[in-house]
Coordinates of C-alpha atoms and ligand atoms in Angstrom, one line a residue:
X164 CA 174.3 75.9 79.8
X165 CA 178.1 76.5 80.4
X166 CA 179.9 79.3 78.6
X167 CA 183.4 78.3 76.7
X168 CA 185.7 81.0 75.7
X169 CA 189.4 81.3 73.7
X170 CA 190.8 84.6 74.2
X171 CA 193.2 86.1 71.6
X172 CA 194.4 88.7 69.2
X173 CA 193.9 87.3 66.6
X174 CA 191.4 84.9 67.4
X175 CA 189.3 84.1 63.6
X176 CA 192.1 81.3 62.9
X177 CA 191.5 79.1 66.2
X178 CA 189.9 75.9 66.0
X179 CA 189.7 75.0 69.5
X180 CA 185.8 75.9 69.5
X181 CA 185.4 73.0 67.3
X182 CA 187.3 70.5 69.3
X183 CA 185.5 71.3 72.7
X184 CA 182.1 71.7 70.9
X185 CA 182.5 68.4 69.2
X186 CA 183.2 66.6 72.4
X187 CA 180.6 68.4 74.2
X188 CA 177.8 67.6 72.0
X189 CA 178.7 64.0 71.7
X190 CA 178.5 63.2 75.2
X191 CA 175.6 65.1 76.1
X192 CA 178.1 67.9 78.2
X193 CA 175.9 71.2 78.6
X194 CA 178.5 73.7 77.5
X195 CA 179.2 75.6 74.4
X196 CA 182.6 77.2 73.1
X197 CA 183.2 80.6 71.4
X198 CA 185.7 82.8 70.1
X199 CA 186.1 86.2 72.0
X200 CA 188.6 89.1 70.0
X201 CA 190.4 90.5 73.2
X202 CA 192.5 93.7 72.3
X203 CA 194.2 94.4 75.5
X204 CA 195.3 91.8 78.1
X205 CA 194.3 94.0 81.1
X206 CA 190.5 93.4 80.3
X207 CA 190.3 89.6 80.2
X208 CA 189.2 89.2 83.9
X209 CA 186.5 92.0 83.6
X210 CA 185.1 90.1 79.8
X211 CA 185.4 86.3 81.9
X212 CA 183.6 87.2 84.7
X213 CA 181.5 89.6 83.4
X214 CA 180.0 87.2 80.5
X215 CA 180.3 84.3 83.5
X216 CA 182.4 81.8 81.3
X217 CA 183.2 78.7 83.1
X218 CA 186.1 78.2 81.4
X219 CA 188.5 80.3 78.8
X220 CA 191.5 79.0 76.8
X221 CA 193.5 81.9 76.1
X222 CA 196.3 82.6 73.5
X223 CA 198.8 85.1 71.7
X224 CA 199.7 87.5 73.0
X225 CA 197.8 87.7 76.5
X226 CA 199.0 84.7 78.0
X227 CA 201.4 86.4 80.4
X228 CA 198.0 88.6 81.3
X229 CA 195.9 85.9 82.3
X230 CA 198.9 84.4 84.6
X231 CA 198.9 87.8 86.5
X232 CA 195.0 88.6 86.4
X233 CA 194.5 84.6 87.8
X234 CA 193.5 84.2 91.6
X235 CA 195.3 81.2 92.1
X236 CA 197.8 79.3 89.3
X237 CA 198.3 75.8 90.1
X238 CA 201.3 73.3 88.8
X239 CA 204.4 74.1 86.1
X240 CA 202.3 77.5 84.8
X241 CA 203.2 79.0 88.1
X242 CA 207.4 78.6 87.3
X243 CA 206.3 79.6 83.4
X244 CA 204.9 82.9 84.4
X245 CA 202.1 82.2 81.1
X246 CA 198.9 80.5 81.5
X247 CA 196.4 79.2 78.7
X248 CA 193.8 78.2 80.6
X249 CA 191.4 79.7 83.3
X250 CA 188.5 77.8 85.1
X251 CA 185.9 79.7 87.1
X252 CA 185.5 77.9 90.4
X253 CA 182.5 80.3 91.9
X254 CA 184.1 83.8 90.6
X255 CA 187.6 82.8 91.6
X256 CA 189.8 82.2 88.5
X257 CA 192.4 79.1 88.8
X258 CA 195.1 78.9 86.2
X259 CA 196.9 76.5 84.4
X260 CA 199.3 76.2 81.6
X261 CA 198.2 72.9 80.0
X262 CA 200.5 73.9 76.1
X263 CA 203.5 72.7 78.0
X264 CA 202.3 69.2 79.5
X265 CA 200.4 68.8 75.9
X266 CA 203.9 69.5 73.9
X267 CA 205.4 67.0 76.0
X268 CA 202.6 64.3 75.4
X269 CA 202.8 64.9 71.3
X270 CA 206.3 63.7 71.4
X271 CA 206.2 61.1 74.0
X272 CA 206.2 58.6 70.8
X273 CA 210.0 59.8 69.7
X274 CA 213.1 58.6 71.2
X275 CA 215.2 61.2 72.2
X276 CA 217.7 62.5 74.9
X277 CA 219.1 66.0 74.0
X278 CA 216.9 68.3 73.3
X279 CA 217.1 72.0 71.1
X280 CA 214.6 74.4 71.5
X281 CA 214.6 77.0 68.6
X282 CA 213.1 80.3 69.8
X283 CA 213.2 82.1 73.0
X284 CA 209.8 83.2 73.5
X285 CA 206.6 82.2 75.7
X286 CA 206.1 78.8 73.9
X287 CA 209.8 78.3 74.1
X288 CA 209.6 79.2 78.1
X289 CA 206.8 76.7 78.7
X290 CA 208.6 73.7 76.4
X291 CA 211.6 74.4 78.3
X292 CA 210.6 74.4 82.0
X293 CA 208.5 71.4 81.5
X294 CA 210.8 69.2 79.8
X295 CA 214.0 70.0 82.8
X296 CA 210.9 69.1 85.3
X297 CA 210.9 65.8 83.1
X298 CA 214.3 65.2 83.6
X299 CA 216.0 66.8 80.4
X300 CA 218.4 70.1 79.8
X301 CA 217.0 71.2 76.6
X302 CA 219.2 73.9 74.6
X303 CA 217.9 77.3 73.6
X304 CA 219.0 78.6 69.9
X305 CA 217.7 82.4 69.2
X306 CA 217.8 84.5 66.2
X307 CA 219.0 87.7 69.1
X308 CA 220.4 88.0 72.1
X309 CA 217.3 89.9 74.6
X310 CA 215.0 86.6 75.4
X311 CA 218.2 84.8 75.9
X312 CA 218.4 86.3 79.5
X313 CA 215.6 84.3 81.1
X314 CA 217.0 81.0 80.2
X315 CA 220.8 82.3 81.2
X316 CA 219.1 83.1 84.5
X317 CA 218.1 80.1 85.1
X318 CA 220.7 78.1 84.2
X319 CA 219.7 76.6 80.7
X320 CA 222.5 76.5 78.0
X321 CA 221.1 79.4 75.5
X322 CA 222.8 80.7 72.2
X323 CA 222.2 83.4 69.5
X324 CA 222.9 82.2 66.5
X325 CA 226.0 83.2 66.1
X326 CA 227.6 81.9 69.3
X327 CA 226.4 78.6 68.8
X328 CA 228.8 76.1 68.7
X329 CA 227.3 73.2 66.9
X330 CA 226.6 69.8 69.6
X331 CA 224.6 67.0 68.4
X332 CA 220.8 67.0 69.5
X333 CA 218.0 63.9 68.9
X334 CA 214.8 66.1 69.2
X335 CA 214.8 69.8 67.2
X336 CA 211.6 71.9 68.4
X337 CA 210.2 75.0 66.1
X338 CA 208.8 77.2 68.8
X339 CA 209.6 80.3 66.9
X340 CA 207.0 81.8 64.3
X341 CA 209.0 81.1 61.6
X342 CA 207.0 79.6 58.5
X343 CA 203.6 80.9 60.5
X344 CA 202.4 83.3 57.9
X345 CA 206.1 83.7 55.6
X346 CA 208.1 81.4 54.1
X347 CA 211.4 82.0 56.4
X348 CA 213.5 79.2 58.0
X349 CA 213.5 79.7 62.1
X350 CA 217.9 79.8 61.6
X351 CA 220.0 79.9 58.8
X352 CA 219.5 77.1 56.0
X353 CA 223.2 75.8 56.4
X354 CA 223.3 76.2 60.2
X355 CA 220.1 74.0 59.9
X356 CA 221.7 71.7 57.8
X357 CA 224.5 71.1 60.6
X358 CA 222.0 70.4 63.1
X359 CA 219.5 68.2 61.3
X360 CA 222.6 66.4 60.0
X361 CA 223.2 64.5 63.5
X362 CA 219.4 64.7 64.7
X363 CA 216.1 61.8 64.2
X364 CA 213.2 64.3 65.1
X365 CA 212.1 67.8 64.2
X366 CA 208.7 69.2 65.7
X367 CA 207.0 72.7 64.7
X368 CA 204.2 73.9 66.7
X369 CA 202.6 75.5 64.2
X370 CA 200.0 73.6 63.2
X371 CA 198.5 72.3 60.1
X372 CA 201.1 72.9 57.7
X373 CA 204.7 72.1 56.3
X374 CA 207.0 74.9 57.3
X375 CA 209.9 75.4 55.7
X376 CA 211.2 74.0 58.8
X377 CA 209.3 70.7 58.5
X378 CA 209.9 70.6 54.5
X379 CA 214.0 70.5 55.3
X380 CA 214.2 68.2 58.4
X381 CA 211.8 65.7 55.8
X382 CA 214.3 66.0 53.0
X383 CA 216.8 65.1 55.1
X384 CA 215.1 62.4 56.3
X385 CA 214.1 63.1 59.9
X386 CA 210.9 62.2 61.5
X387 CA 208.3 64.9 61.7
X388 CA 205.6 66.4 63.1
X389 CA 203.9 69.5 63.0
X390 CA 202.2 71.0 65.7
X391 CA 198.5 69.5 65.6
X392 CA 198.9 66.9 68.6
X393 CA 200.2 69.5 70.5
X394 CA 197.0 71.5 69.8
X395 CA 195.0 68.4 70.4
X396 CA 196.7 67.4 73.3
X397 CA 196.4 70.7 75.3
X398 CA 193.2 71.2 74.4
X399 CA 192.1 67.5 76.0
X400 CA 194.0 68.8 79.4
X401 CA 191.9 72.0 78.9
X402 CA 188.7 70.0 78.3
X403 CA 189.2 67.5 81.1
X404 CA 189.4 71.1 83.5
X405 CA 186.5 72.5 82.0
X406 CA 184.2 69.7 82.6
X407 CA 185.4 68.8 85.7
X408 CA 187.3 66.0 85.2
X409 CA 183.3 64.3 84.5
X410 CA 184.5 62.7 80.5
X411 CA 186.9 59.9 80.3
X412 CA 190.2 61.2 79.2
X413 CA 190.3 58.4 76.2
X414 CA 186.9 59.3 75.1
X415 CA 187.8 63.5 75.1
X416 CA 190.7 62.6 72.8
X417 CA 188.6 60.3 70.5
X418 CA 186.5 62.9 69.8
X419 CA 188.3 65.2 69.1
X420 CA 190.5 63.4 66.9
X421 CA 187.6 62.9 64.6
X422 CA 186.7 66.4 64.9
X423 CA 190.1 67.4 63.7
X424 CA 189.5 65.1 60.6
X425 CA 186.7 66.5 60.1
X426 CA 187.7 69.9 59.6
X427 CA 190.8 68.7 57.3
Ligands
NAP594 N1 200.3 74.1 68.4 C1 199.9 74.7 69.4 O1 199.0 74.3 70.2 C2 200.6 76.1 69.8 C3 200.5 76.5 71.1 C4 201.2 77.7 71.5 C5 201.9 78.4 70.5 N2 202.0 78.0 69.2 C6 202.8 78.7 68.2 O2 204.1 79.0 68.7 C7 204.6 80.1 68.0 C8 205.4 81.0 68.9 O3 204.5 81.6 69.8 P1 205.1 82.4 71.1 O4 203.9 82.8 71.9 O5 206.2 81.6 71.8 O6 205.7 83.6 70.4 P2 206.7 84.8 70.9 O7 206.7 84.8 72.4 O8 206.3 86.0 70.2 O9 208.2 84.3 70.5 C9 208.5 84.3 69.1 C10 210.0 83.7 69.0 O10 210.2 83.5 67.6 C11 211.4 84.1 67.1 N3 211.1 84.5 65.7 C12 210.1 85.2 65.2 N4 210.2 85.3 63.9 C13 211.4 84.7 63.6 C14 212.0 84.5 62.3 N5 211.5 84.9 61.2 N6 213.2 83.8 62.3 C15 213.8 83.4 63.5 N7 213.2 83.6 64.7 C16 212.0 84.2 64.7 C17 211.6 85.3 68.1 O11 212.9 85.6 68.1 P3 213.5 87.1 68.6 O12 213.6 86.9 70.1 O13 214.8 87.3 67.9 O14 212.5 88.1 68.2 C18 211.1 84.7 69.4 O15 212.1 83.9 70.0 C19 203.5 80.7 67.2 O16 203.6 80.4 65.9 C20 202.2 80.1 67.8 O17 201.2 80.0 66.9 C21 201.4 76.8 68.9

């Protein structure tokens, strides 16, 4: 049998053994998934090999560890500097970053051309890079200044909140933690207001739940989403990787669709 991991700190919350496991016992795939409480970054390697897991999802806050501990990062993860997904070809770890490609895929349903980003951290890195490689020039908004540097670097339009000088944007992404476990807006309510005011769609990833976020863009009458699709979508990218591309794509996200019902 193969051994599934997801790395993490915290870990208890995640419900990505449930949506591998599901798809893995309904099309007779060897494998099982489990959660693994990783304290410090530096370790992962030593735990992956050591326990010989095939393949490890890994999330907050050691995704920019597993980019440096990986033998070899292939695609967009090597410009994002984070990876959240490791596959053990014969001891050698290859990396990938497959949040990014599965944000883009949850939205791919919404029309939009000018994009804000809302946060400045790993998941706003990823969202970022991916959607200029897509052909957009998304704008960053952050609550401070210090994260703003790696966008300015590289050439993205990026604000604290107080600079920003309101433009008019289609798509509004929550990448900040916002809402996660509090009750806080991700920006001021009447700065907000402004923006949601000239946009159509508002997306948190943060999944599973109305943020406060979500609960003003929908009284103002903007399409939303939370972040579930992204969840399910990165997870089927991971999924395809893990089982060697062997399980039809359609049939990976079937299943775990109806796993995701499942657990409500
Ligand atoms: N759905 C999925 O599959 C999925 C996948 C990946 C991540 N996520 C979620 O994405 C979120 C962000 O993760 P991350 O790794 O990018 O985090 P991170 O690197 O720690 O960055 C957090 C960002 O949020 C901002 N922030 C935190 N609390 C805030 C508040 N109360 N008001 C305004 N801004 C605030 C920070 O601003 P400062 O710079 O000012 O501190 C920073 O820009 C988490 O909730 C995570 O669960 C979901």
């Amino acid at each position: 049998m193969r051994l599934y991991a997801i790395f993490g700190n915290p870990v208890e919350h995640s419900i990505s053994p449930i949506l591998h496991n599901f798809v893995f016992k309904h099309t007779g795939f060897n494998g099982c998934y489990t959660k693994v409480l990783v304290e410090n970054g530096q370790g992962l390697k030593d735990i992956f090999l050591g326990l010989q897991i095939k393949g490890a999802n890994i999330t907050v806050p050691h995704k920019e560890w597993a980019y440096r501990l990986a033998d070899e990062v292939l695609g967009i993860a090597k410009e994002i500097g984070a990876v959240n997904t490791w596959y053990n070809d014969n001891g050698k770890i290859i990396a990938y970053n497959t949040d990014a490609p599965g944000f883009y895929e949850s939205v791919r349903n919404f029309n939009f051309k000018q994009v804000l980003i809302l946060g400045a951290g790993g998941t706003a890195k990823a969202i970022a890079l991916y959607f200029r490689h897509k052909g957009y020039e998304p704008v960053i908004l952050n609550r401070s200044a210090k994260r703003l540097s790696y966008f300015l670097e590289k050439n993205f339009q990026a604000f604290t909140w107080d600079e920003f000088r309101n433009g008019s944007y289609d798509l509004i992404i929550n990448t900040t933690s916002a809402g996660l476990s509090d009750n806080t807006l991700p920006a001021p309510k009447e700065l907000l207001e402004k923006i949601f005011s000239q946009a159509q769609n508002a997306v948190d990833v943060i999944y599973n739940k109305e943020t406060p976020f979500l609960k003003l863009a929908n009284d103002m009458g903007l399409i939303t989403k939370d972040g579930t699709e992204m969840l399910l979508y990165q997870g089927i990218l991971a999924n395809e990787i893990f089982t060697d591309f062997s399980i039809d794509k359609k049939r990976i996200e079937s299943l775990m669709r109806r796993s995701l019902e499942l657990v409500g």
